[in-house]
CSV table of C-alpha atoms in Angstrom, one decimal:
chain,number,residue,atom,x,y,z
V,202,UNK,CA,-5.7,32.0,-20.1
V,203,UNK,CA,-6.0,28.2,-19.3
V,204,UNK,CA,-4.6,26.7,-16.5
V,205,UNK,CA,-2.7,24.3,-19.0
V,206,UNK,CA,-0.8,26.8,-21.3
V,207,UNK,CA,0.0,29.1,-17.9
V,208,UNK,CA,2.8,27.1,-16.9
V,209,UNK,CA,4.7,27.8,-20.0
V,210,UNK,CA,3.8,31.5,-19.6
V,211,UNK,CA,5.9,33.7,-16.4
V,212,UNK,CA,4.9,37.6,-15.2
V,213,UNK,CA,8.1,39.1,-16.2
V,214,UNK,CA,10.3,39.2,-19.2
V,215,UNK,CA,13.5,37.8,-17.3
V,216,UNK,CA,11.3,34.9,-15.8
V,217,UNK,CA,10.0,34.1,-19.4
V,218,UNK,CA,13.9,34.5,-20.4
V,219,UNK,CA,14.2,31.5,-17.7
V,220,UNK,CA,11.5,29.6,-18.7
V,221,UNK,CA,12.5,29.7,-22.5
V,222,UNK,CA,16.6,28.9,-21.4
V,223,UNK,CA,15.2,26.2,-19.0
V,224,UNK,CA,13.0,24.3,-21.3
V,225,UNK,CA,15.3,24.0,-24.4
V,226,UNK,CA,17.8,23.1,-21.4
V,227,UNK,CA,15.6,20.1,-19.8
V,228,UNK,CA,14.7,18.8,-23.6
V,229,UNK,CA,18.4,18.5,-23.7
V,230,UNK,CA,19.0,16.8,-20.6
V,231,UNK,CA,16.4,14.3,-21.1
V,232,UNK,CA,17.7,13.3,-24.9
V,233,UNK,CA,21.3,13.1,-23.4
V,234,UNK,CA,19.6,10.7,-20.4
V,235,UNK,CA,17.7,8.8,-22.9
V,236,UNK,CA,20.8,8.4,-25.5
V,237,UNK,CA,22.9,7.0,-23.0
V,238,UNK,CA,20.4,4.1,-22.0
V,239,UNK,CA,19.0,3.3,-26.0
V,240,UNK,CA,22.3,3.7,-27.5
V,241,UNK,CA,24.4,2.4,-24.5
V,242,UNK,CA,27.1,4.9,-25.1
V,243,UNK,CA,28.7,6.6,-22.3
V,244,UNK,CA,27.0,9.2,-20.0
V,245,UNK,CA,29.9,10.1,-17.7
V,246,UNK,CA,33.7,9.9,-17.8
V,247,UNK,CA,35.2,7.2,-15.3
V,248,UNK,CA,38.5,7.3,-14.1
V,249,UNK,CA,38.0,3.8,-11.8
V,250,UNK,CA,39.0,0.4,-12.9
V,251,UNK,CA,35.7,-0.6,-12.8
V,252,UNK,CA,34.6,1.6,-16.0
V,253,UNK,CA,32.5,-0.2,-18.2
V,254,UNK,CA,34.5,1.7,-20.9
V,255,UNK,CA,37.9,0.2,-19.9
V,256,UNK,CA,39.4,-2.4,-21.2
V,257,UNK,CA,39.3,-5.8,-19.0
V,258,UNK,CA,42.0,-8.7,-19.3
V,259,UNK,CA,40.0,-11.8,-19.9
V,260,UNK,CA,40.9,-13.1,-16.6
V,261,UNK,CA,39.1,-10.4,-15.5
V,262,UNK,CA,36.0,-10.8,-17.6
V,263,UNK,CA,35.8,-14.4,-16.7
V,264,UNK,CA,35.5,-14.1,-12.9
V,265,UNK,CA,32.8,-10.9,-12.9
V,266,UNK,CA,30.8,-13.3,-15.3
V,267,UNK,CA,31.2,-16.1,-12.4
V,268,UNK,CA,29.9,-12.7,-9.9
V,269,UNK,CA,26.6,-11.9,-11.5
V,270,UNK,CA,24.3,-12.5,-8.4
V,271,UNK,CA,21.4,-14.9,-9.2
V,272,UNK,CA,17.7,-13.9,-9.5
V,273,UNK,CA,14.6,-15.4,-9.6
V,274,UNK,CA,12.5,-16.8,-7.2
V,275,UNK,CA,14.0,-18.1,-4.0
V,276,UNK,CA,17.0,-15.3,-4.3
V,277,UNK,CA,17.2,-12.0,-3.0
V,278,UNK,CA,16.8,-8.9,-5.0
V,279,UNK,CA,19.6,-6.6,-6.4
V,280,UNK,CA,20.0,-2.9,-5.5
V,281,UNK,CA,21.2,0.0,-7.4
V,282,UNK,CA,22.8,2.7,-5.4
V,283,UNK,CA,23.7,6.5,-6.9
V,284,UNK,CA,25.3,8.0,-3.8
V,285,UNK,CA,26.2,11.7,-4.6
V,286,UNK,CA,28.2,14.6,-2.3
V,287,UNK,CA,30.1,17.6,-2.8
V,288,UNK,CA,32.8,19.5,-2.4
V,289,UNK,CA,34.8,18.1,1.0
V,290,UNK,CA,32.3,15.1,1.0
V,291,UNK,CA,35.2,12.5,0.0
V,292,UNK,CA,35.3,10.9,3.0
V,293,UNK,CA,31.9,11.3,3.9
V,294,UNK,CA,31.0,9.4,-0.1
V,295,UNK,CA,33.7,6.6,0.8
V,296,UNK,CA,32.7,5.3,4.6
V,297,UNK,CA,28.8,5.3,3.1
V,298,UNK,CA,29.9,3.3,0.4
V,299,UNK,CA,31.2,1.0,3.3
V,300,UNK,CA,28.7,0.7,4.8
V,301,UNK,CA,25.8,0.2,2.2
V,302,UNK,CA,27.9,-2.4,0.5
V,303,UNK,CA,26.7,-5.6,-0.6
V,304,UNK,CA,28.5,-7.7,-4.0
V,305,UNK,CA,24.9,-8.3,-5.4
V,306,UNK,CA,24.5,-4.3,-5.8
V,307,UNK,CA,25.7,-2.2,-7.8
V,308,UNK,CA,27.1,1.3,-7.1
V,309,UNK,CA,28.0,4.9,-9.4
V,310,UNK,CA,29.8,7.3,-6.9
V,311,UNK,CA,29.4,11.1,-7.7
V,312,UNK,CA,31.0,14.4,-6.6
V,313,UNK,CA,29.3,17.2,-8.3
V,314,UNK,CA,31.4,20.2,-9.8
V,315,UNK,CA,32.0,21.9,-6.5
V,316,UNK,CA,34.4,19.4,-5.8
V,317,UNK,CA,38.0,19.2,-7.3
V,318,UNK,CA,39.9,17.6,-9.7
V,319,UNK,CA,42.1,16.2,-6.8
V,320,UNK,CA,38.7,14.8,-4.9
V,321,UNK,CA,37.6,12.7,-7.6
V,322,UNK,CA,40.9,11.5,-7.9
V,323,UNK,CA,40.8,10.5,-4.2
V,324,UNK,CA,37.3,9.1,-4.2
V,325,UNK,CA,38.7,6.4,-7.1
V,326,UNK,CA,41.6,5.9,-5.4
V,327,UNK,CA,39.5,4.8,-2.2
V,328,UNK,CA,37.8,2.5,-4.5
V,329,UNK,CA,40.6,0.9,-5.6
V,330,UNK,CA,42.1,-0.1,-2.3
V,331,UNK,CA,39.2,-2.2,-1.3
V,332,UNK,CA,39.6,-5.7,-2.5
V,333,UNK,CA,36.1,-6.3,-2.7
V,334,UNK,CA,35.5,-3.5,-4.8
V,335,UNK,CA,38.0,-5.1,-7.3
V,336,UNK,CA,37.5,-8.5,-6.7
V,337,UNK,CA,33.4,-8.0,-7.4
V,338,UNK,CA,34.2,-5.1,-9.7
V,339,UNK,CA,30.5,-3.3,-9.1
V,340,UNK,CA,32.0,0.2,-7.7
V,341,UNK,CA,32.1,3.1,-9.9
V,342,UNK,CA,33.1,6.5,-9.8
V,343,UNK,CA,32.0,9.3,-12.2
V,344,UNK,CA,35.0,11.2,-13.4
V,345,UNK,CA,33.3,14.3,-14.2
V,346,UNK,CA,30.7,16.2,-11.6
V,347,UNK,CA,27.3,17.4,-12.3
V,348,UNK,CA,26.6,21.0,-11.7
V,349,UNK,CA,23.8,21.5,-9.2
V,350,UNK,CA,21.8,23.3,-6.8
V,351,UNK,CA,19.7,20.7,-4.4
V,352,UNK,CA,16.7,23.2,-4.4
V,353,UNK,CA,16.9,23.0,-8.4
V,354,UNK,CA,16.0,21.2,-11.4
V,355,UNK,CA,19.4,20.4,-11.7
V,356,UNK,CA,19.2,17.7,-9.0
V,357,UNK,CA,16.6,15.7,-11.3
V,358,UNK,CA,18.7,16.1,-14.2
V,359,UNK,CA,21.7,15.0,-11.9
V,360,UNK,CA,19.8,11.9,-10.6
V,361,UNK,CA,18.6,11.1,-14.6
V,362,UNK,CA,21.8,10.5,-15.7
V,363,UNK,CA,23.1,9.0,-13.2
V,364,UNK,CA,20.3,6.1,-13.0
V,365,UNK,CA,21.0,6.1,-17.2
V,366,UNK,CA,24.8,4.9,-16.2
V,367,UNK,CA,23.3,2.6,-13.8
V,368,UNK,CA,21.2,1.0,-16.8
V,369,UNK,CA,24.2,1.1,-18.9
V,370,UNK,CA,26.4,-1.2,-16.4
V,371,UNK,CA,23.9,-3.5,-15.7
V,372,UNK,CA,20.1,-4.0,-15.8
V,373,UNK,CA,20.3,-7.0,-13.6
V,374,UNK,CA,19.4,-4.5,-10.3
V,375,UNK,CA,15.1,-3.7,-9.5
V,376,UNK,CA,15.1,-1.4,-7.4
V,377,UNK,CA,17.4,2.3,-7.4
V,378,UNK,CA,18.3,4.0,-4.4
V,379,UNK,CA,19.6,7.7,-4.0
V,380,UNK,CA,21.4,8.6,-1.0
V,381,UNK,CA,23.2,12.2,-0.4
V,382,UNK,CA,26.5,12.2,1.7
V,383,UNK,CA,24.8,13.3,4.8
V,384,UNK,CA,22.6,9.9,4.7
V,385,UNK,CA,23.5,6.7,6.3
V,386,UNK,CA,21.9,3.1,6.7
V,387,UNK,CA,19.8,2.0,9.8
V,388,UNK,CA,20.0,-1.9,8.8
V,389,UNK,CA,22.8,-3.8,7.4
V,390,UNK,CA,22.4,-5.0,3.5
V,391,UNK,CA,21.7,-8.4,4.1
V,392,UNK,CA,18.7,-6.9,6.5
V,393,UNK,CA,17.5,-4.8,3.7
V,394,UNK,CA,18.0,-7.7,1.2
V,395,UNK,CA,16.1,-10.1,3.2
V,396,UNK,CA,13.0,-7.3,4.1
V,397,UNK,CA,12.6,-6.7,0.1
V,398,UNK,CA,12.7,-10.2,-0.9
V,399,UNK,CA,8.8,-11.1,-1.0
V,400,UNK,CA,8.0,-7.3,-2.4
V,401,UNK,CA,6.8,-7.5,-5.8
V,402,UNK,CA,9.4,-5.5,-7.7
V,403,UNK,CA,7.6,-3.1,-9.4
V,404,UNK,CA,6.8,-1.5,-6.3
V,405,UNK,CA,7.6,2.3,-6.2
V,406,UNK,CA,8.3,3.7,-2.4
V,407,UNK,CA,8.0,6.8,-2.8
V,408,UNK,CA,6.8,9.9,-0.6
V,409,UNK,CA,3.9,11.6,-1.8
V,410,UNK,CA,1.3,13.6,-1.0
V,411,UNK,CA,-1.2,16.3,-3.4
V,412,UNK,CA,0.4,20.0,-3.5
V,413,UNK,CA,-2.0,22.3,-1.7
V,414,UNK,CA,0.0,25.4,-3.4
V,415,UNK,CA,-2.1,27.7,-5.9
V,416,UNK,CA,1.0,29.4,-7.3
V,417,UNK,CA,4.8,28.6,-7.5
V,418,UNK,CA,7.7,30.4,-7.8
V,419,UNK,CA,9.7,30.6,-10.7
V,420,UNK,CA,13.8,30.3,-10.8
V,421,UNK,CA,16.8,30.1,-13.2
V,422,UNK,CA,18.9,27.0,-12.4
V,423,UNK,CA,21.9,28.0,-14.8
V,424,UNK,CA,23.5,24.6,-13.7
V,425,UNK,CA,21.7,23.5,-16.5
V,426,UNK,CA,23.8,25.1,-18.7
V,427,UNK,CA,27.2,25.2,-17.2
V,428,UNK,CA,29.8,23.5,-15.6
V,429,UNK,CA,30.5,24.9,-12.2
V,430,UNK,CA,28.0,25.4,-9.2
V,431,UNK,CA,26.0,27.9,-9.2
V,432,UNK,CA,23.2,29.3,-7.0
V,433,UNK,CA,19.4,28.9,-8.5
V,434,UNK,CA,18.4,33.1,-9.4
V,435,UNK,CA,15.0,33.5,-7.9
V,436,UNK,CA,11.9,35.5,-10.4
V,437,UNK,CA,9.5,37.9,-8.8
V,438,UNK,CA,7.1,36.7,-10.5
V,439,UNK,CA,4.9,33.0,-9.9
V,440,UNK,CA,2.5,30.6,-12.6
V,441,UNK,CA,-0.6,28.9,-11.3
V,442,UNK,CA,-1.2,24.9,-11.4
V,443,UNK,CA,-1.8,23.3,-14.9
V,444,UNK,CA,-4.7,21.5,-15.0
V,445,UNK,CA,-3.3,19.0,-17.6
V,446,UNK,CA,-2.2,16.9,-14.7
V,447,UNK,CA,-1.6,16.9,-11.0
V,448,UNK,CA,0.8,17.7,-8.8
V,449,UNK,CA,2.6,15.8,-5.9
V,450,UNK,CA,5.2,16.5,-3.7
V,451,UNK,CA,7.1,14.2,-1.1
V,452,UNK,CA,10.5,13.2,0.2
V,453,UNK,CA,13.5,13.5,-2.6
V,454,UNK,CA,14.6,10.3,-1.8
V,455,UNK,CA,12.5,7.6,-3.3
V,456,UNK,CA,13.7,4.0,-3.7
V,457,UNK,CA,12.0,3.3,-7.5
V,458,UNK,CA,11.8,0.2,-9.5
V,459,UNK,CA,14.1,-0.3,-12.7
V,460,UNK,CA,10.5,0.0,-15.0
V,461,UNK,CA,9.8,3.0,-13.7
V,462,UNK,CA,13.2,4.2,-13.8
V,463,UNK,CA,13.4,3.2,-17.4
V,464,UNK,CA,10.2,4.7,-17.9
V,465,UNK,CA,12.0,8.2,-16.8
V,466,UNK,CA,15.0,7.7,-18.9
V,467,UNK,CA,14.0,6.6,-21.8
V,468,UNK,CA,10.6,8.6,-22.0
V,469,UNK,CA,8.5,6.1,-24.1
V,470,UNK,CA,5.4,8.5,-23.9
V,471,UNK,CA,5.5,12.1,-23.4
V,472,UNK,CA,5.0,12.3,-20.3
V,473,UNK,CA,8.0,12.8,-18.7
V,474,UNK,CA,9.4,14.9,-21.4
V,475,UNK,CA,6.3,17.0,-20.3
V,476,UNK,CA,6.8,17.1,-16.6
V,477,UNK,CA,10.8,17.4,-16.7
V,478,UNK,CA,9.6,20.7,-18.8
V,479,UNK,CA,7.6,22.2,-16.3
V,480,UNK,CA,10.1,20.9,-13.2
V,481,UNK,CA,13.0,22.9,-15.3
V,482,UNK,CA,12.3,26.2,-13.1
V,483,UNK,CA,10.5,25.4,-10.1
V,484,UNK,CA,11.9,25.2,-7.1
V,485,UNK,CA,13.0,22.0,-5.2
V,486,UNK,CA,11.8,20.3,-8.3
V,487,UNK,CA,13.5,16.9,-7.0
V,488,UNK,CA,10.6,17.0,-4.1
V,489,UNK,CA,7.8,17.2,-7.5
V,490,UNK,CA,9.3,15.5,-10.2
V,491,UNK,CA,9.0,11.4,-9.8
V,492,UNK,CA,6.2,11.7,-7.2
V,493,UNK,CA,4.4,13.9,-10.6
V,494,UNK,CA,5.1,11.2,-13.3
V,495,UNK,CA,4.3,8.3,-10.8
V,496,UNK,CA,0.9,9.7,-10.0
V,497,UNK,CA,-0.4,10.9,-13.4
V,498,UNK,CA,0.7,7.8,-15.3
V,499,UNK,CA,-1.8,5.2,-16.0
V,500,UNK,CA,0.8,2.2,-15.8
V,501,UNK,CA,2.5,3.3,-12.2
V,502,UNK,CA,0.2,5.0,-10.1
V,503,UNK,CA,-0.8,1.8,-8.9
V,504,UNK,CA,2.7,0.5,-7.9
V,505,UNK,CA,3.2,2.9,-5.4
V,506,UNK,CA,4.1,2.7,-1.7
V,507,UNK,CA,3.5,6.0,-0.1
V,508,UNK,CA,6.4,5.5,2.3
V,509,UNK,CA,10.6,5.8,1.4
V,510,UNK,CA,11.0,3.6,4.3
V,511,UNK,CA,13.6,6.7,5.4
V,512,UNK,CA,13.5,8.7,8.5
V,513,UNK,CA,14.9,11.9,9.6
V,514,UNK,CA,17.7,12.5,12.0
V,515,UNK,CA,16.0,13.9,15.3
V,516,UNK,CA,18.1,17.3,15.8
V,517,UNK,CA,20.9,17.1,18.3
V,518,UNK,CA,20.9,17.3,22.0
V,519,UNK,CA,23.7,16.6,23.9
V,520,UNK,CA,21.9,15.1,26.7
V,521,UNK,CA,19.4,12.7,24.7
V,522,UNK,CA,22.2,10.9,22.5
V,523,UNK,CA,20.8,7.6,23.2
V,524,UNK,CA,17.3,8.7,23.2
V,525,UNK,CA,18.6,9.7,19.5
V,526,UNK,CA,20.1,6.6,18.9
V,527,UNK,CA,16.9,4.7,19.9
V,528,UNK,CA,14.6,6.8,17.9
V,529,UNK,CA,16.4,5.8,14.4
V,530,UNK,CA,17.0,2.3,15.5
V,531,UNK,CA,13.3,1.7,16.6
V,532,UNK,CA,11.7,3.6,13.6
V,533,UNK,CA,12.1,0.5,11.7
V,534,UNK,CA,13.3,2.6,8.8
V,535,UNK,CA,16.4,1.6,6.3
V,536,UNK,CA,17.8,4.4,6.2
V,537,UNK,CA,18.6,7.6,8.0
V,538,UNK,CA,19.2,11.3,6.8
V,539,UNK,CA,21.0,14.9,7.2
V,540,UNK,CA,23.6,13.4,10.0
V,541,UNK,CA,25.8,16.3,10.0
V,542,UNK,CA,29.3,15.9,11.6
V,543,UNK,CA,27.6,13.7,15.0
V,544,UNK,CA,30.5,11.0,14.9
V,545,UNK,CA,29.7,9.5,18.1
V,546,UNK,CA,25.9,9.1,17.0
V,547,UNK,CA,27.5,7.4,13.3
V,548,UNK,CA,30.0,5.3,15.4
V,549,UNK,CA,27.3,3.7,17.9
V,550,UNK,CA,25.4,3.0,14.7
V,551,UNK,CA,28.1,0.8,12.9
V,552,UNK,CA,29.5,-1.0,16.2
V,553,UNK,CA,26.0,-1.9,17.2
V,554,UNK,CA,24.0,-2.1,14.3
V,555,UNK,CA,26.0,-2.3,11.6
V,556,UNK,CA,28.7,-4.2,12.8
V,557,UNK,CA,31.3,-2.6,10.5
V,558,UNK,CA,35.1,-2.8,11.3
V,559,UNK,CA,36.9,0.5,11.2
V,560,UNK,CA,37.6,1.5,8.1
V,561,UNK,CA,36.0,-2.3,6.8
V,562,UNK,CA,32.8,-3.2,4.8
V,563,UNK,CA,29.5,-4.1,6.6
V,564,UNK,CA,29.8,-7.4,7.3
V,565,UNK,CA,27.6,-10.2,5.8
V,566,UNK,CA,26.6,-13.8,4.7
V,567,UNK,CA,28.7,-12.5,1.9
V,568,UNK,CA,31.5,-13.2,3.6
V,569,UNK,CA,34.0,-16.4,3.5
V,570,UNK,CA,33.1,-18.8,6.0
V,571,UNK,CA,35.3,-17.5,9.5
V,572,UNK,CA,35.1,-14.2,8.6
V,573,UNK,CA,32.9,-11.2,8.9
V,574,UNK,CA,31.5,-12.9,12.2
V,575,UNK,CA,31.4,-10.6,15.1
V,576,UNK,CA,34.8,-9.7,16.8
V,577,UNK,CA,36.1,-10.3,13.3
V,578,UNK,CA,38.2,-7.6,12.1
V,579,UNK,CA,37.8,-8.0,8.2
V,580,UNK,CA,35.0,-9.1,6.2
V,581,UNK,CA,37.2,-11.8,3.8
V,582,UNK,CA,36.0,-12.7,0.2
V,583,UNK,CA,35.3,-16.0,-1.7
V,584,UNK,CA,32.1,-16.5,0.3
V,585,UNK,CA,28.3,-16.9,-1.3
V,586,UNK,CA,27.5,-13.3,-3.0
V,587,UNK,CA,23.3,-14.9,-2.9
V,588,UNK,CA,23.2,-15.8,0.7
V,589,UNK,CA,21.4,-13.5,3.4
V,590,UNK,CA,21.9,-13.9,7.2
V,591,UNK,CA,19.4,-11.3,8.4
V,592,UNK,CA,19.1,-9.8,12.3
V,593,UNK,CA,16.4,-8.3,14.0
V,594,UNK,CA,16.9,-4.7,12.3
V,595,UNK,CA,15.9,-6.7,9.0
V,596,UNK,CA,12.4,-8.3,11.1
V,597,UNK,CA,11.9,-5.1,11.9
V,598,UNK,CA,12.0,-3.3,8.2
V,599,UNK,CA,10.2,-6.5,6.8
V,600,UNK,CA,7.1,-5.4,9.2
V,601,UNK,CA,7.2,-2.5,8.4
V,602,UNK,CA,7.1,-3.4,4.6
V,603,UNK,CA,5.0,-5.5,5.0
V,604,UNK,CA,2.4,-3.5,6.4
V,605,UNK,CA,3.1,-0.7,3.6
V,606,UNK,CA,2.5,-3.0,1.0
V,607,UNK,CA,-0.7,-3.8,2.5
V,608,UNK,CA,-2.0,-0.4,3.2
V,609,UNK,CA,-2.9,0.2,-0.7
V,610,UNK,CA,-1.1,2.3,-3.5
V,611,UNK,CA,-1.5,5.7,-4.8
V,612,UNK,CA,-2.5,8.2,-2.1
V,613,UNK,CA,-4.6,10.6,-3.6
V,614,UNK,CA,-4.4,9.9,-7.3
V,615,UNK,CA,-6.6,9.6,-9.9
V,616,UNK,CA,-7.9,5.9,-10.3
């Protein structure tokens, strides 16, 4: 049998059971992705003030119309964040949020369905007591979670919608950025801001690298298809490589530009369709998909970095903290992942790199003139949304960008 009908064929009944279930399942998920974007009707419930479905007094209305961050040359670019946890992650969600905040951006908060009723509730609540959060009103929490397993397809279909909300509330941000609760920034916003300012923005950073595997297993991600968490059911059996189109595999956490976000939502050509088909039962498909639609399309294999400009927390040693510490700080990288519970190692971050109050926002040229200044306890509002004051963490990132961008696109795709 060819290599390019295989992938829709398993060894077993039960795995061809999965396969069927999964691709009618991702079909699904991608119209439901697409519909919310072309149709701009709602993709997730919202229980925050800042819900695009409420109902705004025109008081309101007028000053986030006075808000809407500039763009164009000589102005900085504009960030969309989806920052997603779990059950028990509430706090974890709300101090990243603090510190990843910036009024140009735009944020969608998510706690998928292993957390309660009483968590989301929280999480909005938390939103609300920020006065920047209402003042700038571009925080926004999903009322309902997503079922999911991280080493499923699920987490692609999780990420989907969540970047077709992000469309729906505004298409004034170019680049989106995922982040798990366990993640947390190594530069302040207006460092990250200021290092992204001269990069074309249809770059792509994105991890990737060909997949040296022959075969891969197949699984049943019923998350797909329910409500509540569930564990991904593992086949005996395994399918070889297509050879319609090549794989790649990389980090999950890409920073991608709205056209190719758009491009994954919307699904102009079949490609995507075709490759969110195949990702529906393979394993840690969020480490396939996007770095598999980048590098076998025509239009943005090209307008790829192959860096996420992320770096991995070293593991813990209770005599190296600083060593730690200085590791993240020097990589150069914008953000940091898989902390854990090392509070002393998150706290040494915000007081000397972040500069974030307790319990405040990171501070920023944001900020009204005598405030957010260091020794300043609160970060106070009123002050220039487009204005950057970057540090040396920023210099640092903008080398490091800067000689990504010039290192070349595409690693190992086809020209």
């Amino acid at each position: 049998m060819a290599h390019s009908s295989s992938w829709l064929t398993t060894c077993s009944p039960w795995s061809a059971f999965a396969t069927l279930a999964a691709l009618m399942t991702s079909a699904l998920v991608l119209s439901y992705a697409s519909s919310s974007f072309l149709n701009r009707q709602a993709a997730y419930e919202y229980d925050d003030p800042s819900s695009p479905d409420a109902e705004s007094p025109p008081s309101a209305v007028a000053a986030a119309g006075a808000l809407v961050p500039r763009k164009g040359p000589g102005y900085p670019p504009v960030f969309a964040y989806y920052i997603t946890g779990g059950r028990g992650d509430c706090l974890r969600v709300t101090r990243l949020l603090k510190a990843v905040y910036h009024p140009r951006n735009r944020y969608l908060l998510h706690l998928d369905a292993g957390a309660g009723a009483y968590e989301r509730a929280r999480l909005a609540s938390y939103a609300r007591s920020e006065q920047a959060f209402l003042e700038y009103g571009n925080v926004h929490v999903a009322g309902k979670g997503d079922a999911l397993d991280g080493r499923g397809p699920s987490a692609v279909a999780a990420v989907l919608r969540g970047a077709a909300v992000l469309l729906r509330v505004g298409q004034d941000w170019d680049w989106l950025v995922t982040l798990g609760a366990a993640d947390y920034p190594l530069v302040t916003q207006d460092d990250l801001l200021y290092a992204f300012s001269s990069v074309p923005r249809d770059l792509n950073f994105i991890d990737h690298r060909p997949d040296s595997k022959t075969h891969h297993v197949v699984v049943l991600d019923q998350n797909l298809l329910q409500s509540t968490n569930a564990e991904i059911s593992f086949s005996s059996g395994h399918r070889e490589k297509p050879d319609a189109f090549e794989l790649f595999r990389g980090s999950p956490w890409p920073i991608l530009s709205r056209a190719f976000v758009e491009h994954c939502v919307a699904a102009p050509d079949n490609l995507p369709r075709t490759l969110l088909m195949y990702f529906s039962n393979t394993l840690d498909a969020a480490e396939f998909y996007f770095q598999t639609v980048m590098a076998n399309s025509p239009r943005f294999r090209n307008s790829t970095i192959n860096h996420s400009v992320r770096i991995d927390v070293p593991p813990p040693d209770a005599d190296q903290q600083q060593s730690r510490y200085g590791t993240l700080v020097g990589s150069g990288a914008a953000f940091a992942g898989r902390f854990g519970d090392d509070e002393a190692l998150l706290q040494k971050i915000d007081e000397e790199v972040l500069r974030r109050p307790l319990d405040g926002v990171t501070p920023g040229g944001w900020c009204a003139r005598g405030s957010g200044e260091e020794g300043a306890a609160e970060c106070a509002i009123g002050g220039d949304i487009d204005a950057v004051r970057e540090g040396a963490a920023g210099q640092r990132l903008a080398s490091l960008i800067a000689g990504l961008v010039g290192s070349g696109a595409c690693d190992g795709c086809k020209s």
